[in-house]
JSON list of C-alpha atoms in Angstrom, two decimals:
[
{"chain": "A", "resi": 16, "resn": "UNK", "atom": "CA", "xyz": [11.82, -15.81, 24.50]},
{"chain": "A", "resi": 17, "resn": "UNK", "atom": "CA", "xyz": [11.39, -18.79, 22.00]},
{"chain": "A", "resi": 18, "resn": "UNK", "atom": "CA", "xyz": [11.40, -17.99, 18.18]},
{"chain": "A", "resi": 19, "resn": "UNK", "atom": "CA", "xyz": [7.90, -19.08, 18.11]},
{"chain": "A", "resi": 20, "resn": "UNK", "atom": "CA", "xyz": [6.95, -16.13, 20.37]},
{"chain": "A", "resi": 21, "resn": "UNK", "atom": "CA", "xyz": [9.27, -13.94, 18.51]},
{"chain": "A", "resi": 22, "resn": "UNK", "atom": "CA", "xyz": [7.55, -15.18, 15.24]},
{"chain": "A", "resi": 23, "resn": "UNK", "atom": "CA", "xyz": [4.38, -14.39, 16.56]},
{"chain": "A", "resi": 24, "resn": "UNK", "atom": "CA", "xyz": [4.80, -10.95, 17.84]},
{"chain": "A", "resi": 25, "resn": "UNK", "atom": "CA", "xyz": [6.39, -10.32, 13.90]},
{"chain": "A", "resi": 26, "resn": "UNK", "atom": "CA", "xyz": [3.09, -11.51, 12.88]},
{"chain": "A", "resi": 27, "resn": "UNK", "atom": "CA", "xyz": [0.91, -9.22, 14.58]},
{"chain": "A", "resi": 28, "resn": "UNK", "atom": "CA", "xyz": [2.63, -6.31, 13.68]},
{"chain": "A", "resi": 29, "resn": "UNK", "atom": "CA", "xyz": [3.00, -7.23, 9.95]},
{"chain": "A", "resi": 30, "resn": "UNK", "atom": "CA", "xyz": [0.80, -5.88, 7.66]},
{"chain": "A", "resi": 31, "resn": "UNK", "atom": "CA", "xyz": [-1.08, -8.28, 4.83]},
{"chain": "A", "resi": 32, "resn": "UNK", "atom": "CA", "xyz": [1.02, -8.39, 1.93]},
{"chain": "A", "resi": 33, "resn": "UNK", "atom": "CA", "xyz": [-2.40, -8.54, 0.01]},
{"chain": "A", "resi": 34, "resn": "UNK", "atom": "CA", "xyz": [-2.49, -4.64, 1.23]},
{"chain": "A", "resi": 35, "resn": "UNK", "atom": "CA", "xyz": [-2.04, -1.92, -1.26]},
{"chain": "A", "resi": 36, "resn": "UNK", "atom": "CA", "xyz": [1.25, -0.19, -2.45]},
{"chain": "A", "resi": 37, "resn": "UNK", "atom": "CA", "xyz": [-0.78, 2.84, -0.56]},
{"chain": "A", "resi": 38, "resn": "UNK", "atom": "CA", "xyz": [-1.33, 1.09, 2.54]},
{"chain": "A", "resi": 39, "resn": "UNK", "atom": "CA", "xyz": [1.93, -0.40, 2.87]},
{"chain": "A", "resi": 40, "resn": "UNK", "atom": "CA", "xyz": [2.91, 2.99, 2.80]},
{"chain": "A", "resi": 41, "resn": "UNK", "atom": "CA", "xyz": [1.38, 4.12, 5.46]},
{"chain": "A", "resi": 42, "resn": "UNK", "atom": "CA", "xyz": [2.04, 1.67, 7.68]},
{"chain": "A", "resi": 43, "resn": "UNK", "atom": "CA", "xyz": [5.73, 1.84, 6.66]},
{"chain": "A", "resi": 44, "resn": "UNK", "atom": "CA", "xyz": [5.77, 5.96, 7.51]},
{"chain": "A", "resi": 45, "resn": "UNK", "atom": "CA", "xyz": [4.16, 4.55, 10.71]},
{"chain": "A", "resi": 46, "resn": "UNK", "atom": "CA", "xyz": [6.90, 2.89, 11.69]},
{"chain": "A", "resi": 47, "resn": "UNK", "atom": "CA", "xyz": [9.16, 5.18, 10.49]},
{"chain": "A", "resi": 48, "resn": "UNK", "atom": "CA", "xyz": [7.85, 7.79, 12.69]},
{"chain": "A", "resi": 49, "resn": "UNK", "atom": "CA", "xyz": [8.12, 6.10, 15.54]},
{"chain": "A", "resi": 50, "resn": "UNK", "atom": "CA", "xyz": [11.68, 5.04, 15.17]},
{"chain": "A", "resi": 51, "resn": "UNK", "atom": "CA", "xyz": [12.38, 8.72, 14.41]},
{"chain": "A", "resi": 52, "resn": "UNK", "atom": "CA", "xyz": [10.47, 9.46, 17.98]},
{"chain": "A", "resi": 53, "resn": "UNK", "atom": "CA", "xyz": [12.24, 7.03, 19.85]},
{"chain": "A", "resi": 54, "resn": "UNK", "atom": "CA", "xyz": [15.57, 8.51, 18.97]},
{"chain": "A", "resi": 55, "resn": "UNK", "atom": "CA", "xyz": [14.03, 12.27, 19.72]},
{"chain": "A", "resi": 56, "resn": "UNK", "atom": "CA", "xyz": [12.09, 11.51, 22.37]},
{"chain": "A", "resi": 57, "resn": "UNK", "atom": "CA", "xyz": [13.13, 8.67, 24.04]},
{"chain": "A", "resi": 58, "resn": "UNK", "atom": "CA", "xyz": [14.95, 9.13, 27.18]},
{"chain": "A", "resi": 59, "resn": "UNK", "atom": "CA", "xyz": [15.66, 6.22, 28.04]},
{"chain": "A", "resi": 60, "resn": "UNK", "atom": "CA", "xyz": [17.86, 4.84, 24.97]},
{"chain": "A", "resi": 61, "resn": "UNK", "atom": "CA", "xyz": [21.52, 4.44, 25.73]},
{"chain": "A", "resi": 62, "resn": "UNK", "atom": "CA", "xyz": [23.35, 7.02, 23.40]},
{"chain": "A", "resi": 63, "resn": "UNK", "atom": "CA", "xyz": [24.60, 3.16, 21.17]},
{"chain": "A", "resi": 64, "resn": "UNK", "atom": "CA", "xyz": [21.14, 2.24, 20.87]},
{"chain": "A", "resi": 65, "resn": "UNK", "atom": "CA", "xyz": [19.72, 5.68, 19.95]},
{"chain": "A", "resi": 66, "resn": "UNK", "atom": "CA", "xyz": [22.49, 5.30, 16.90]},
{"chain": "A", "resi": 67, "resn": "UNK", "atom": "CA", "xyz": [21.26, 2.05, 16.42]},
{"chain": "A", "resi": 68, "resn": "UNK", "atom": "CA", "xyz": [17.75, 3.77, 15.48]},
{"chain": "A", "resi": 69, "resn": "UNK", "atom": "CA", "xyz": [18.97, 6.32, 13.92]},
{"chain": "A", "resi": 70, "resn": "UNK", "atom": "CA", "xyz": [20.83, 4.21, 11.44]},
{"chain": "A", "resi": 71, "resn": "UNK", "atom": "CA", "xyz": [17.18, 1.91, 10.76]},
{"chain": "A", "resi": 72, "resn": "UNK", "atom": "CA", "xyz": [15.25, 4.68, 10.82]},
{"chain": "A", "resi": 73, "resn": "UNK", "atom": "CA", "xyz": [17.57, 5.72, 7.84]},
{"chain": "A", "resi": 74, "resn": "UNK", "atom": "CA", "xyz": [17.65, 2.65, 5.97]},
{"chain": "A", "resi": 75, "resn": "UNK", "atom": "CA", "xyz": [13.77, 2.70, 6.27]},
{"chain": "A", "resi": 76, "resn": "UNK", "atom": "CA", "xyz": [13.34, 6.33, 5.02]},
{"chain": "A", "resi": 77, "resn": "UNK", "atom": "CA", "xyz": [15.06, 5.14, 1.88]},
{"chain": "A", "resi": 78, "resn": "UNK", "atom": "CA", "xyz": [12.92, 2.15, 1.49]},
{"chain": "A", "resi": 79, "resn": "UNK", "atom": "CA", "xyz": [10.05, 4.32, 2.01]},
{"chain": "A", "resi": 80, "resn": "UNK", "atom": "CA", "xyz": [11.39, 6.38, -0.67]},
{"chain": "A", "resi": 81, "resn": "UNK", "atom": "CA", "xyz": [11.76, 3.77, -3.38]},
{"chain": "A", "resi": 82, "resn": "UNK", "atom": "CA", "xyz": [7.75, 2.88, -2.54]},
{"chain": "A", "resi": 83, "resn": "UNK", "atom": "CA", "xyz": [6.54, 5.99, -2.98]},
{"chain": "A", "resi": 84, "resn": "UNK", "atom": "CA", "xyz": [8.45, 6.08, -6.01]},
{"chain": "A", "resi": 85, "resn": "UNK", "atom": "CA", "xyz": [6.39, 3.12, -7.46]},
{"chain": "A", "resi": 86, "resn": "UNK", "atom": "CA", "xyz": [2.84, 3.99, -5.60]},
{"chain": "A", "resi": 87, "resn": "UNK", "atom": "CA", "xyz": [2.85, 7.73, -6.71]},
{"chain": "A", "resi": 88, "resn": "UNK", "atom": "CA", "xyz": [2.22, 6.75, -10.71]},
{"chain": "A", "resi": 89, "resn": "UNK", "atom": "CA", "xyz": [0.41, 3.95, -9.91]},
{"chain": "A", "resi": 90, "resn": "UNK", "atom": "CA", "xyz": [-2.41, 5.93, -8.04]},
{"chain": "A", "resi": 91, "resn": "UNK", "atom": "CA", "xyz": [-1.73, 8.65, -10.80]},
{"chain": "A", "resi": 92, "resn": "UNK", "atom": "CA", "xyz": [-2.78, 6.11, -13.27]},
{"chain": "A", "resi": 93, "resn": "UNK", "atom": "CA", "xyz": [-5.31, 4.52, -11.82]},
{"chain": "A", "resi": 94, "resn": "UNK", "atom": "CA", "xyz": [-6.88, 8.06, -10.92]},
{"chain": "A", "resi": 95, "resn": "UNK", "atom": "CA", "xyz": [-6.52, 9.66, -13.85]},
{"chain": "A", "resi": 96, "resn": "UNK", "atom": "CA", "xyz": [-5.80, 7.37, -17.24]},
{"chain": "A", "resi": 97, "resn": "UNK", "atom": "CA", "xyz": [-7.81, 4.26, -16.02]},
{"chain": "A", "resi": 98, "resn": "UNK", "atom": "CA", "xyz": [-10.77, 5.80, -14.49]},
{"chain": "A", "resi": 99, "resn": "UNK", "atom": "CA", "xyz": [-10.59, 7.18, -17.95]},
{"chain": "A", "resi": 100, "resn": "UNK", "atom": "CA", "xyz": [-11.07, 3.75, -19.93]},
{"chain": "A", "resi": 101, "resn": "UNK", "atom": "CA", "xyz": [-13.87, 2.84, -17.45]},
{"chain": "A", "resi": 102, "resn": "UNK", "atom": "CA", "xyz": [-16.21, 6.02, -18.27]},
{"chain": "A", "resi": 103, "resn": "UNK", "atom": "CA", "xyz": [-15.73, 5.06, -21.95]},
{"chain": "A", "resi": 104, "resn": "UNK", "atom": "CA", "xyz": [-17.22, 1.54, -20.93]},
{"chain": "A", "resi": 105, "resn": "UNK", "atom": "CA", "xyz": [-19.65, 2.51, -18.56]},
{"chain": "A", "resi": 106, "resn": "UNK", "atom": "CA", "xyz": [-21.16, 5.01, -22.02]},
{"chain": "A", "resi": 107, "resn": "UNK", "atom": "CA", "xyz": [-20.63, 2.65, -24.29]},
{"chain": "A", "resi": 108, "resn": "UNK", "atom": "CA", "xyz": [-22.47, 0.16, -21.82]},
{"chain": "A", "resi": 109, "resn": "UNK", "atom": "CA", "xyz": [-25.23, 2.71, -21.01]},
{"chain": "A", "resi": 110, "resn": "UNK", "atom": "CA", "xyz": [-25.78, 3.33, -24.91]},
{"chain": "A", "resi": 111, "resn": "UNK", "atom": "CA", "xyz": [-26.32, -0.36, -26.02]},
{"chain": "A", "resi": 112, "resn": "UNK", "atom": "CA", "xyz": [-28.79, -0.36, -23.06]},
{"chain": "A", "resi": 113, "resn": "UNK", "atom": "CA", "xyz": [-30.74, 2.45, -24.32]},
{"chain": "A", "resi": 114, "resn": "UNK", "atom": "CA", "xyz": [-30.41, 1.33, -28.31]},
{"chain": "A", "resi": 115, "resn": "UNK", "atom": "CA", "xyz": [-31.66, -2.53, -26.95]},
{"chain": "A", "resi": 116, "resn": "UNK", "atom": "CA", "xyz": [-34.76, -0.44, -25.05]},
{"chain": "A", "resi": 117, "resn": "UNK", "atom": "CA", "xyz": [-35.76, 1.33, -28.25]},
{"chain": "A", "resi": 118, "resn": "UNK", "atom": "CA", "xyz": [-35.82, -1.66, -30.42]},
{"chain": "A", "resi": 119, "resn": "UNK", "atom": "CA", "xyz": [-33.22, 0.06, -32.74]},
{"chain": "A", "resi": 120, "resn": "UNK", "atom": "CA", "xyz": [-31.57, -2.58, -34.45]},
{"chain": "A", "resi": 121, "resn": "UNK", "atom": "CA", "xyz": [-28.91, -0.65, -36.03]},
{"chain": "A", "resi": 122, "resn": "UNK", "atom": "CA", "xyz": [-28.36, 1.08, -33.15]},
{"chain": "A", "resi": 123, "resn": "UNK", "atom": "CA", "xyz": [-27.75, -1.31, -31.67]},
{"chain": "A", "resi": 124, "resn": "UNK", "atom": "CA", "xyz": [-25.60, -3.16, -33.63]},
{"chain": "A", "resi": 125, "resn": "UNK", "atom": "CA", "xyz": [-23.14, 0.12, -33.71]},
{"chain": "A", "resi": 126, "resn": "UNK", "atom": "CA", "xyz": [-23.49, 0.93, -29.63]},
{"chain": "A", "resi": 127, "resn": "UNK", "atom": "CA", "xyz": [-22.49, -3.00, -29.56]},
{"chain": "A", "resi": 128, "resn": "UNK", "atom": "CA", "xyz": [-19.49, -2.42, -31.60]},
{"chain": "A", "resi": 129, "resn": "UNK", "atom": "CA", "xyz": [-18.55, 0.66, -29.40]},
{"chain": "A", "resi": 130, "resn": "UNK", "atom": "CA", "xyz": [-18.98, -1.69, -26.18]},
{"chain": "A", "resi": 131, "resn": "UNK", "atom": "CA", "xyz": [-16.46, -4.11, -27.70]},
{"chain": "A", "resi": 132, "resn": "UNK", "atom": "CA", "xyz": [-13.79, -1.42, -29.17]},
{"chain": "A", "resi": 133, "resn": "UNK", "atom": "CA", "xyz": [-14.33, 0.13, -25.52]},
{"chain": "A", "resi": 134, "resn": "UNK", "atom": "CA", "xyz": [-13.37, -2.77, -24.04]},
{"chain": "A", "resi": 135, "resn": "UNK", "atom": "CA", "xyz": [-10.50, -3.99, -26.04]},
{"chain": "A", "resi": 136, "resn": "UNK", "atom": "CA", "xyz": [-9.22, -0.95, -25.09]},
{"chain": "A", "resi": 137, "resn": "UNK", "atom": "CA", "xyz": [-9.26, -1.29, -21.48]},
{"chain": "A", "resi": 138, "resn": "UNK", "atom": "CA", "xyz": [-8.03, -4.73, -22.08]},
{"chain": "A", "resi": 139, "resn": "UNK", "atom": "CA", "xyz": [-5.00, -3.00, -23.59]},
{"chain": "A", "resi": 140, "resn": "UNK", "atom": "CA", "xyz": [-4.49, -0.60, -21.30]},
{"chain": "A", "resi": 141, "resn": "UNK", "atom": "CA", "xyz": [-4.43, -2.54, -18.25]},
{"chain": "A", "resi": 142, "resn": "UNK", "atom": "CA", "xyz": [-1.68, -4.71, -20.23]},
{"chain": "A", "resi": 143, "resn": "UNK", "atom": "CA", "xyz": [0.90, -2.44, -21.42]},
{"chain": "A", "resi": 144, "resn": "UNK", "atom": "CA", "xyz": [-0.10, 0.56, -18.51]},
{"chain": "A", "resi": 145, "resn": "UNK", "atom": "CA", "xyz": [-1.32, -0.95, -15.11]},
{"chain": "A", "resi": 146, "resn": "UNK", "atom": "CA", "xyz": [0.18, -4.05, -15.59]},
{"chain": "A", "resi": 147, "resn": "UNK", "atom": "CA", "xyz": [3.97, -2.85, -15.74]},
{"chain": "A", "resi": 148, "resn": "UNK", "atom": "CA", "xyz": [3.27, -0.12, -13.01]},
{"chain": "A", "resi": 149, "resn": "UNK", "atom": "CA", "xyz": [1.58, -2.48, -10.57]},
{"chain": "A", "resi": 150, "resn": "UNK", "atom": "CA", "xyz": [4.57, -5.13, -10.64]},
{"chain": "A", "resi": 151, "resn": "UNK", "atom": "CA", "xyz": [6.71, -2.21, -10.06]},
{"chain": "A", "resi": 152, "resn": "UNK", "atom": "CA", "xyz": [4.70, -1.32, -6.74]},
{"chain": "A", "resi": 153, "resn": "UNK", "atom": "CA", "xyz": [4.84, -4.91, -5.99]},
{"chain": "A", "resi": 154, "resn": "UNK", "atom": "CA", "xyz": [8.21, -5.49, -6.26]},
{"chain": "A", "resi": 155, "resn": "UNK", "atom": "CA", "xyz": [8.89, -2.32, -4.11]},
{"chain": "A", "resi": 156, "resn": "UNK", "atom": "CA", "xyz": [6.58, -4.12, -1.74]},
{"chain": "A", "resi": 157, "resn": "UNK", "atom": "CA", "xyz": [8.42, -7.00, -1.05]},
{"chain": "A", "resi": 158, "resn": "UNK", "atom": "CA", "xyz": [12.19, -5.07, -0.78]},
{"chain": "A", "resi": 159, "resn": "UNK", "atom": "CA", "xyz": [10.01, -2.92, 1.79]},
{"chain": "A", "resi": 160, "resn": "UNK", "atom": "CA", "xyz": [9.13, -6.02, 3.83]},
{"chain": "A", "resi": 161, "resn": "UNK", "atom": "CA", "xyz": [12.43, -7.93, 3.91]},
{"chain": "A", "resi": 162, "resn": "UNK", "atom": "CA", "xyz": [14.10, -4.54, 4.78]},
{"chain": "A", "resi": 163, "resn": "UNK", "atom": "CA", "xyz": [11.79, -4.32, 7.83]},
{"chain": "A", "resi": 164, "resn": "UNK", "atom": "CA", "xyz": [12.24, -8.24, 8.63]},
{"chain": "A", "resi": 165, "resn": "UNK", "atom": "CA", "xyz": [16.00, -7.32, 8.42]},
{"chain": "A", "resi": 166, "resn": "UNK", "atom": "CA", "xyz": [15.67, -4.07, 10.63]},
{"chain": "A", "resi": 167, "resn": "UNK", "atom": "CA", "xyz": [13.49, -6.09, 13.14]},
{"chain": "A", "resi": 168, "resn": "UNK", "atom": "CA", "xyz": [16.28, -9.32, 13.50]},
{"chain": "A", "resi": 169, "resn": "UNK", "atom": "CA", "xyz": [19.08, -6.40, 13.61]},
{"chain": "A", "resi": 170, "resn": "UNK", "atom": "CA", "xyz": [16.81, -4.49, 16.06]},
{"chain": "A", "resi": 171, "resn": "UNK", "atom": "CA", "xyz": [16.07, -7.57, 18.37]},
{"chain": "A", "resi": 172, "resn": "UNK", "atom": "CA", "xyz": [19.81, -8.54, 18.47]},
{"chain": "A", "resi": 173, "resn": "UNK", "atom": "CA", "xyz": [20.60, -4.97, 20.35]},
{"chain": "A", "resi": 174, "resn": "UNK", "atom": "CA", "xyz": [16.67, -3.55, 21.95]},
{"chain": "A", "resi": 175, "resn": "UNK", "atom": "CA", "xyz": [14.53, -5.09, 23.56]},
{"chain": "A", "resi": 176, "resn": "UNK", "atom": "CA", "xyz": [11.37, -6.78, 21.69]},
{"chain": "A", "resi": 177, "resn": "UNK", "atom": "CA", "xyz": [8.92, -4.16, 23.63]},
{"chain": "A", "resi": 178, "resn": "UNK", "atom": "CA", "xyz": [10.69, -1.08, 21.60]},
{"chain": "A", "resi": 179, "resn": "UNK", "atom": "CA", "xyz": [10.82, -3.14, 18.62]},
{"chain": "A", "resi": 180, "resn": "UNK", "atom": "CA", "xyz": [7.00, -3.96, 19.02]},
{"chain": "A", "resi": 181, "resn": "UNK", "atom": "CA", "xyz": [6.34, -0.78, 19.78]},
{"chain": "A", "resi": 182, "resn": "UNK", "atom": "CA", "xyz": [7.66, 0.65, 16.25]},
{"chain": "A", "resi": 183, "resn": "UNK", "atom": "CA", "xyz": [4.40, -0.80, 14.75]},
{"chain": "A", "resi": 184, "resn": "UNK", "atom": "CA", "xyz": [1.25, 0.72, 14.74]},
{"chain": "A", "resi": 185, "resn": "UNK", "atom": "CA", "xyz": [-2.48, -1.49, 15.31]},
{"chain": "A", "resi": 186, "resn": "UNK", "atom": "CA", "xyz": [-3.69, -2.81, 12.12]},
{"chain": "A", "resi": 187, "resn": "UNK", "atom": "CA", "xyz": [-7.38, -3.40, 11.94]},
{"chain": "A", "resi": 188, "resn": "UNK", "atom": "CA", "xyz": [-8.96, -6.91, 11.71]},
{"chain": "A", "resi": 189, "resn": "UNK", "atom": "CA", "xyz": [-7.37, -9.04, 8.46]},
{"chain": "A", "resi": 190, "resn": "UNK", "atom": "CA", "xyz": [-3.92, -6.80, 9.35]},
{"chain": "A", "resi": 191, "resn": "UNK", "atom": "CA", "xyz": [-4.79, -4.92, 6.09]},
{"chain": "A", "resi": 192, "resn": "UNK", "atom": "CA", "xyz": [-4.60, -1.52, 6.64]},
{"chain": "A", "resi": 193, "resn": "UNK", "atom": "CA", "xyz": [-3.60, 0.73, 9.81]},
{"chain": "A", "resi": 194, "resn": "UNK", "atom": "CA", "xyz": [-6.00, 1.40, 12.28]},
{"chain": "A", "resi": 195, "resn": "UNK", "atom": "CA", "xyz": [-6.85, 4.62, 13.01]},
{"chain": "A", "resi": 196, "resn": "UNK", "atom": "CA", "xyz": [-9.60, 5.45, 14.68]},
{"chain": "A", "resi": 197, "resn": "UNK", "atom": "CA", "xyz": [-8.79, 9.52, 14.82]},
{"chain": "A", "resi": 198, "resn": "UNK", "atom": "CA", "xyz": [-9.40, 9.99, 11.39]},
{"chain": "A", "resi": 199, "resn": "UNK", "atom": "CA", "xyz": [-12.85, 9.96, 9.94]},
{"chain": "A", "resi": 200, "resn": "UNK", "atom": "CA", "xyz": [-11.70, 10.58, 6.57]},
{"chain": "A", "resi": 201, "resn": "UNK", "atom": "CA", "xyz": [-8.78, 7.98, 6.98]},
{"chain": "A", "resi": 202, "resn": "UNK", "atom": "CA", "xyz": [-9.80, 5.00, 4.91]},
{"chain": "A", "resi": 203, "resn": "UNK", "atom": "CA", "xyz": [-8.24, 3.11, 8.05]},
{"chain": "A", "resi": 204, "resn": "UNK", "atom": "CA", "xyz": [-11.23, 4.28, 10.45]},
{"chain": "A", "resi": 205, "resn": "UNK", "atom": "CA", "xyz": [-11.68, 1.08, 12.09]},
{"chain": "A", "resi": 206, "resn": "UNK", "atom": "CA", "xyz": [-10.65, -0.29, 15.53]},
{"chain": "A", "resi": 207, "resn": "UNK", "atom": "CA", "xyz": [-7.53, -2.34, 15.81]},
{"chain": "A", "resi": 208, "resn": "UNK", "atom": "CA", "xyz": [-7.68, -6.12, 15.99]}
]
């Protein structure tokens, strides 16, 4: 096949790399899994290439690792301290509605002063907290990627592009999440592209 095909068929199977640290873990376990299968369950793999797998799938659990390791206090943060921050604005928000309702100047003038203290703190916050954190999950993003780009030229040299095609689960429509239309609760419910 041409590289233009090849390129192509990477480009179906690739996730956006606008996704989440959380998607691109899932989709990343996706393929994991699979690999894993293929040397379990696959019959037809010459004992070489069922190394061959066994090796990737190995490199790619420790990849997986390393995200996880960035996307686990990320979503901590943004679950817990963040959401946090927001309340306080949403209040102080709610309370310089109320004061401008009644009329009360004073009021007013304090719940105003709340709303801007409230949200120099959140400005603060998402500097020296989310800021750091969220590079970290991008960074661990893009070693994730090449690593699979890597796995996929190593894979291609020695498989056949079918098996490494078949490593990747359907992504919906935009490629920015994993499709899966099993799973109700699954933010992913949607039909593949």
């Amino acid at each position: 096949m041409s590289a233009g095909s090849g390129a192509e068929r990477a480009a179906r199977r690739r996730l956006s790399r606008g996704a989440s640290g959380l998607r691109h873990l899932r989709w990343a376990r996706e393929v994991l899994a699979t690999l894993e299968a293929h040397v379990e369950h696959n019959p037809s793999l010459a004992d070489a290439y069922r190394e061959a797998l066994r090796g990737e799938a190995g490199a790619l659990a420790a990849s997986v690792q390393a995200l996880s390791g960035a996307v686990k206090p990320y979503r901590d943060f943004l679950e817990r301290t963040r959401v946090r921050y927001r309340g306080r604005v949403r209040v102080a928000e709610h309370l310089v509605r109320e004061a401008d309702a009644d009329g009360a100047g004073g009021a007013a003038e304090a719940a105003r002063e709340r709303l801007g203290e409230a949200l120099t703190a959140l400005a603060g916050m998402e500097e020296t907290q989310r800021r750091p954190l969220k590079e970290a999950v991008s960074a661990e993003i893009d070693r994730l990627r090449e690593a699979m780009a890597q796995m996929d030229a190593r894979l291609e040299e020695r498989v056949s592009a079918a098996l490494v095609e078949s490593l990747y689960p359907p992504l919906t429509d935009g490629a920015s999440r994993v499709a899966d239309d099993g799973d109700p609760d699954d933010d992913a419910t949607a039909s593949p592209r």
